[in-house]
PDB file of C-alpha atoms in Angstrom:
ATOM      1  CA  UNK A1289     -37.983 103.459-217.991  1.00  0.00           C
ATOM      2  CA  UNK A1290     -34.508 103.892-219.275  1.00  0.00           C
ATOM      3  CA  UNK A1291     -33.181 101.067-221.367  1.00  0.00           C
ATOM      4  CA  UNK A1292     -29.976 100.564-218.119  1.00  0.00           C
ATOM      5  CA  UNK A1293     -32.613  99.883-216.006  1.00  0.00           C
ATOM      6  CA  UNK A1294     -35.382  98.232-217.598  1.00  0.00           C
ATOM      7  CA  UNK A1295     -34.628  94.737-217.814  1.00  0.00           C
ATOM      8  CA  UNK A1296     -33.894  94.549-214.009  1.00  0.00           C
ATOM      9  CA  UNK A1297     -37.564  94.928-212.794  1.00  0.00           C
ATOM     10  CA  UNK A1298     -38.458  92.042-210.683  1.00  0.00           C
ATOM     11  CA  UNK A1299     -41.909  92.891-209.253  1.00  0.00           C
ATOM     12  CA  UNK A1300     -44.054  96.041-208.877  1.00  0.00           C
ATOM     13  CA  UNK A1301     -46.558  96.732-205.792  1.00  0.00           C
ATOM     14  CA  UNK A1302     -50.180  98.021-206.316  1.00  0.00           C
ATOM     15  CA  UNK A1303     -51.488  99.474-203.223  1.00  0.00           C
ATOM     16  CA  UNK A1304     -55.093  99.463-204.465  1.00  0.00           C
ATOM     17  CA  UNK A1305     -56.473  99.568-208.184  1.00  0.00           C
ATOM     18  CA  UNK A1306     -57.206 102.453-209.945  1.00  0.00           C
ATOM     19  CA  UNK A1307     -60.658 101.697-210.470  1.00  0.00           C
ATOM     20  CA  UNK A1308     -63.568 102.811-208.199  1.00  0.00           C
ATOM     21  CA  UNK A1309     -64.740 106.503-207.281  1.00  0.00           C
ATOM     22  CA  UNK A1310     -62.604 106.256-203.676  1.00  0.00           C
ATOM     23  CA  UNK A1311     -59.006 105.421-205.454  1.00  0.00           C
ATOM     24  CA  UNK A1312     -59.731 107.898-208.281  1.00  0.00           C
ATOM     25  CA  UNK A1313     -60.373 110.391-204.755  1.00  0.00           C
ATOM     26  CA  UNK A1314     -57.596 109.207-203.403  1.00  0.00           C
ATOM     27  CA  UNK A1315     -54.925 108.894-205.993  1.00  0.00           C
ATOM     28  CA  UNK A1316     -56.529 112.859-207.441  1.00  0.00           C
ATOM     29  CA  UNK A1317     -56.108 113.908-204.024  1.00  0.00           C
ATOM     30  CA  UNK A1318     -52.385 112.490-203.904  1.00  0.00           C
ATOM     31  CA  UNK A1319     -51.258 114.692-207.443  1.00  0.00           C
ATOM     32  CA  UNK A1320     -53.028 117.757-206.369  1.00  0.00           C
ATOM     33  CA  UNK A1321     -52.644 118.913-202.717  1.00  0.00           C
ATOM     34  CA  UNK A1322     -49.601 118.881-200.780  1.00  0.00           C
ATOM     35  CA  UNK A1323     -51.557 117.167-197.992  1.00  0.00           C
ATOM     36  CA  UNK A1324     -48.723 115.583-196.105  1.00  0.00           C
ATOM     37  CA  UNK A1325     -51.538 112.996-194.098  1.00  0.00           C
ATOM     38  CA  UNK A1326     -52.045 111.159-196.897  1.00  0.00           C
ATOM     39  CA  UNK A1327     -48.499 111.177-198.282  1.00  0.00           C
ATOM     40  CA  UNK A1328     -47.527 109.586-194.802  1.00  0.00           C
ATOM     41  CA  UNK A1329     -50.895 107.323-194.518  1.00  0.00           C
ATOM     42  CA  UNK A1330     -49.779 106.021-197.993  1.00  0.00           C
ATOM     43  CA  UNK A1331     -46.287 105.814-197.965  1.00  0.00           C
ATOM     44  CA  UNK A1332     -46.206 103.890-194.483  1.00  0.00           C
ATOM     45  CA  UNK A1333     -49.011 101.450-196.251  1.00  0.00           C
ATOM     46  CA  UNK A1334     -46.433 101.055-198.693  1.00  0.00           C
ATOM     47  CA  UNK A1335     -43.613 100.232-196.559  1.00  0.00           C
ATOM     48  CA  UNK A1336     -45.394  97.630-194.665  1.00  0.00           C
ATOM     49  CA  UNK A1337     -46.090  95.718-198.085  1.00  0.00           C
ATOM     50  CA  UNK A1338     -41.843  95.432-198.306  1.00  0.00           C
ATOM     51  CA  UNK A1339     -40.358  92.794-195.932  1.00  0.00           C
ATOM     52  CA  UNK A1340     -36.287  93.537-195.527  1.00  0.00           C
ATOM     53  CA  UNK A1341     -34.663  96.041-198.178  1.00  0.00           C
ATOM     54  CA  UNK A1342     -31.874  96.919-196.489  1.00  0.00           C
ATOM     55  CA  UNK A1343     -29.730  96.095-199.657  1.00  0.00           C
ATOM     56  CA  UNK A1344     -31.976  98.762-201.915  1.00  0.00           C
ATOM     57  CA  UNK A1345     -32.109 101.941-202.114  1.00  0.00           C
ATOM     58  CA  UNK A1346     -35.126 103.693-203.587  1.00  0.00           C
ATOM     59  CA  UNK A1347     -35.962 106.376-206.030  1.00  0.00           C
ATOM     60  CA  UNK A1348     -38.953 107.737-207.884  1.00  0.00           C
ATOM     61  CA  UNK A1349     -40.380 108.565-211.003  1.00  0.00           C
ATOM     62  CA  UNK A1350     -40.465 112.544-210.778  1.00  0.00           C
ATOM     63  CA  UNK A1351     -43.126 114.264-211.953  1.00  0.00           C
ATOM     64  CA  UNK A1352     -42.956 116.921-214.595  1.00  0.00           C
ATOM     65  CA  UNK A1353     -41.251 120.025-213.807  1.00  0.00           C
ATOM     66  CA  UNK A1354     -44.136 122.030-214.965  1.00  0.00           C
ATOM     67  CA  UNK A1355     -46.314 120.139-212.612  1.00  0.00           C
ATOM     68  CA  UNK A1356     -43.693 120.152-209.736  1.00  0.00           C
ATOM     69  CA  UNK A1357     -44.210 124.461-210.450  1.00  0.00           C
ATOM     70  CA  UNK A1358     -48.079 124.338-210.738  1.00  0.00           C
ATOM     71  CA  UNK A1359     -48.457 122.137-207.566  1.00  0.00           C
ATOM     72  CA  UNK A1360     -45.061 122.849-205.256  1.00  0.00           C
ATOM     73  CA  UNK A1361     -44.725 119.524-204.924  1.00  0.00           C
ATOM     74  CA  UNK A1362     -43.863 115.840-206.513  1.00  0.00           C
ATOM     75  CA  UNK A1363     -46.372 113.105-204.995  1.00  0.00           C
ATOM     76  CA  UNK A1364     -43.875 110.214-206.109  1.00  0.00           C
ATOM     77  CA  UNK A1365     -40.765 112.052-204.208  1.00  0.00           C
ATOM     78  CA  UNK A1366     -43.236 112.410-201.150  1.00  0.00           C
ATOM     79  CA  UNK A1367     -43.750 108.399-200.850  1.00  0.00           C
ATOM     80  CA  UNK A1368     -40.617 107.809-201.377  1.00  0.00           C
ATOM     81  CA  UNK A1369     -39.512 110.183-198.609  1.00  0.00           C
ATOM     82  CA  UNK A1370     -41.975 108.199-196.205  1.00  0.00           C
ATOM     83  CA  UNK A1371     -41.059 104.807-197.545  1.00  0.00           C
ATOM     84  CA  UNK A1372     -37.169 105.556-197.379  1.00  0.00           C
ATOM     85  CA  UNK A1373     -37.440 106.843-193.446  1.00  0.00           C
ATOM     86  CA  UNK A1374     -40.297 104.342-192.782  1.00  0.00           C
ATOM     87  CA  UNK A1375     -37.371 100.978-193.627  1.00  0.00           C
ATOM     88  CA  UNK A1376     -34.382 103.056-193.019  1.00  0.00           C
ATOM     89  CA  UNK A1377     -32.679 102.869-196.755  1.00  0.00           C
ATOM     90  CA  UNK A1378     -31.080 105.582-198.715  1.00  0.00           C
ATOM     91  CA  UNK A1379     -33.835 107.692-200.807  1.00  0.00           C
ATOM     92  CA  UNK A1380     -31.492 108.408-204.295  1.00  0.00           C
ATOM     93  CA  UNK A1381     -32.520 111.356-207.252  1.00  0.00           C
ATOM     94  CA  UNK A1382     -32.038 109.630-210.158  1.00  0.00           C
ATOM     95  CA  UNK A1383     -34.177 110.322-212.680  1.00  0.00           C
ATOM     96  CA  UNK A1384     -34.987 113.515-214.998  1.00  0.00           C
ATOM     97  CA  UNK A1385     -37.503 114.213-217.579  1.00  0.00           C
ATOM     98  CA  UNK A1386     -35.796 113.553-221.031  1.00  0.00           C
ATOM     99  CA  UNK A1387     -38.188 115.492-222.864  1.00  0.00           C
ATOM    100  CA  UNK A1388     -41.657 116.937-223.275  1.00  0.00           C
ATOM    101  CA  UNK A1389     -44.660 113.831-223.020  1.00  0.00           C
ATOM    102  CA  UNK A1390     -47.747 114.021-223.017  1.00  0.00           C
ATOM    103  CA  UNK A1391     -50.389 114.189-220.753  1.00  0.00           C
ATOM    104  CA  UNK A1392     -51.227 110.027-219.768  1.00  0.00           C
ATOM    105  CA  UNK A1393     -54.184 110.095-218.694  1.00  0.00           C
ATOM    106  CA  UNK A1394     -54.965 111.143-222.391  1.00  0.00           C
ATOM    107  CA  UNK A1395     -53.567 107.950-223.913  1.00  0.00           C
ATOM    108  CA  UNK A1396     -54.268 104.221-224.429  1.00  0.00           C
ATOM    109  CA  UNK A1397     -52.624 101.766-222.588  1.00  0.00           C
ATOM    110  CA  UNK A1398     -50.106 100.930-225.291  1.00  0.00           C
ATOM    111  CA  UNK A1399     -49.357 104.710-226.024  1.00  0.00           C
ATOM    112  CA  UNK A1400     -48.835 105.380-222.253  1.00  0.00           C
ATOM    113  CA  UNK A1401     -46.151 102.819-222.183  1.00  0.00           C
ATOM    114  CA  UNK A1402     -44.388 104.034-225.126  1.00  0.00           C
ATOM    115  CA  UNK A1403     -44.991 107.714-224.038  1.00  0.00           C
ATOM    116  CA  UNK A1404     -43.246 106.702-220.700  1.00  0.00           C
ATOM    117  CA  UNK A1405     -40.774 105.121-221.890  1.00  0.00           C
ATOM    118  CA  UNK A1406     -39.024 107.911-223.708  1.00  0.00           C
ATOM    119  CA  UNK A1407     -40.115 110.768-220.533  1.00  0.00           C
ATOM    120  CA  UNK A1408     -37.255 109.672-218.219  1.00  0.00           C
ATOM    121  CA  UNK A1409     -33.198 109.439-218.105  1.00  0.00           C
ATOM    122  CA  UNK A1410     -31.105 108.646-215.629  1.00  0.00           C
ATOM    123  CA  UNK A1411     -29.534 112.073-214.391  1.00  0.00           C
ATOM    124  CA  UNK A1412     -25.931 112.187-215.400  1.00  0.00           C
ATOM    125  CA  UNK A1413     -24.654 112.147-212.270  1.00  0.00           C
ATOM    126  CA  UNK A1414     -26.160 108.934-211.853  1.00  0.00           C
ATOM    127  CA  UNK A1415     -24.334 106.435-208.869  1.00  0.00           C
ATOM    128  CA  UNK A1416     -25.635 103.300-207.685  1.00  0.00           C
ATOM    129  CA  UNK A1417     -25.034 103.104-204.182  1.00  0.00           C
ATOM    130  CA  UNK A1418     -26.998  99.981-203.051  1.00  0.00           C
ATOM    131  CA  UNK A1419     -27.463  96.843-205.849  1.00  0.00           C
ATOM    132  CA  UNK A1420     -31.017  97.129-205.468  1.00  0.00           C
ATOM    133  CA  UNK A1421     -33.458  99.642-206.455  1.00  0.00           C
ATOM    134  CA  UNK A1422     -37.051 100.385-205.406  1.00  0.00           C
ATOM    135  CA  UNK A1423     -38.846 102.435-207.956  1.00  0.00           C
ATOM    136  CA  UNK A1424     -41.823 104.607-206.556  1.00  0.00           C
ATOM    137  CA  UNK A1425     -44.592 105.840-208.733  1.00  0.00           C
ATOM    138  CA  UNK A1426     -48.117 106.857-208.042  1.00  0.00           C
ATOM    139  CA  UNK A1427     -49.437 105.334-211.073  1.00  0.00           C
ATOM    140  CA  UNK A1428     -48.326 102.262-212.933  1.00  0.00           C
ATOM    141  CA  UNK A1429     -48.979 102.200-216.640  1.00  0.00           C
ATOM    142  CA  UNK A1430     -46.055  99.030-218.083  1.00  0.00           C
ATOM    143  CA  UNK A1431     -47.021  95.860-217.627  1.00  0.00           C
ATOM    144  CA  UNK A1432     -44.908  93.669-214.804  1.00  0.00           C
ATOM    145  CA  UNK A1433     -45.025  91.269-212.800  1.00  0.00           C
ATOM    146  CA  UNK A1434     -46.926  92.336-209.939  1.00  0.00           C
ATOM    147  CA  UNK A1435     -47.880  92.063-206.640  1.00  0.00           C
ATOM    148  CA  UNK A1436     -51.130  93.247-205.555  1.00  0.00           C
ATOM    149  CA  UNK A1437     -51.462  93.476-201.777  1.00  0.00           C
TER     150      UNK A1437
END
């Protein structure tokens, strides 16, 4: 999370935990096929969990552009798609990979945070065009306040 943005977090939204055989399905499933059913089935499951955002806009964390090539597609930018149509709020680009990380899922909790932390930028064309700002990522690794629905 870049350092302009950071601090401004209020809450984050867990759809489920990432913890039995069905979410690891799931969540797998989500990164690895472009299967637009489940991008919808989650994103609208996401959007009912947000009461009125018509001051936000939202954006996503994007995925690697290696991945994006591998794959053909970017699961966050998917959800957000749904979510943005789904409440009817602006769907903003705003982040870019600053640099080479590695892969998470190969790190502690504490080195996935710090790992994270220095992957994204805000692209330089950056505008804000709402006050608010709804973040979407398939998988949370920072610790925030949160909201598990």
């Amino acid at each position: 999370m870049p350092d302009k943005l950071k601090h401004e977090i209020a809450w984050a939204v867990h759809l489920f935990a990432y913890e039995d055989p069905f979410s690891k399905t799931v969540i797998f499933t989500l990164k690895r096929r472009d299967f637009k059913p489940l991008q919808v089935f989650l994103g609208e499951e996401l959007a009912s969990l947000f009461g009125d955002v018509a001051e936000y806009e939202i954006t996503f964390a994007p995925r690697k552009p290696k991945s994006v090539r591998e794959y053909g597609f970017d699961q966050a930018e998917a959800l957000a798609r749904v979510i943005s149509d789904e409440k009817n709020v602006p769907l903003a680009d705003i982040f870019t990979h600053a640099r080479r990380s590695e892969l998470q899922k190969n790190l502690n909790a504490e080195a996935r945070a710090e790992n994270a932390e220095k992957s994204y930028a805000l692209q330089r064309s950056f505008t804000r065009e709402r006050e608010k700002l709804i973040i979407v990522d398939d998988i949370a690794c920072t610790e925030y306040k949160t909201k598990t629905m």
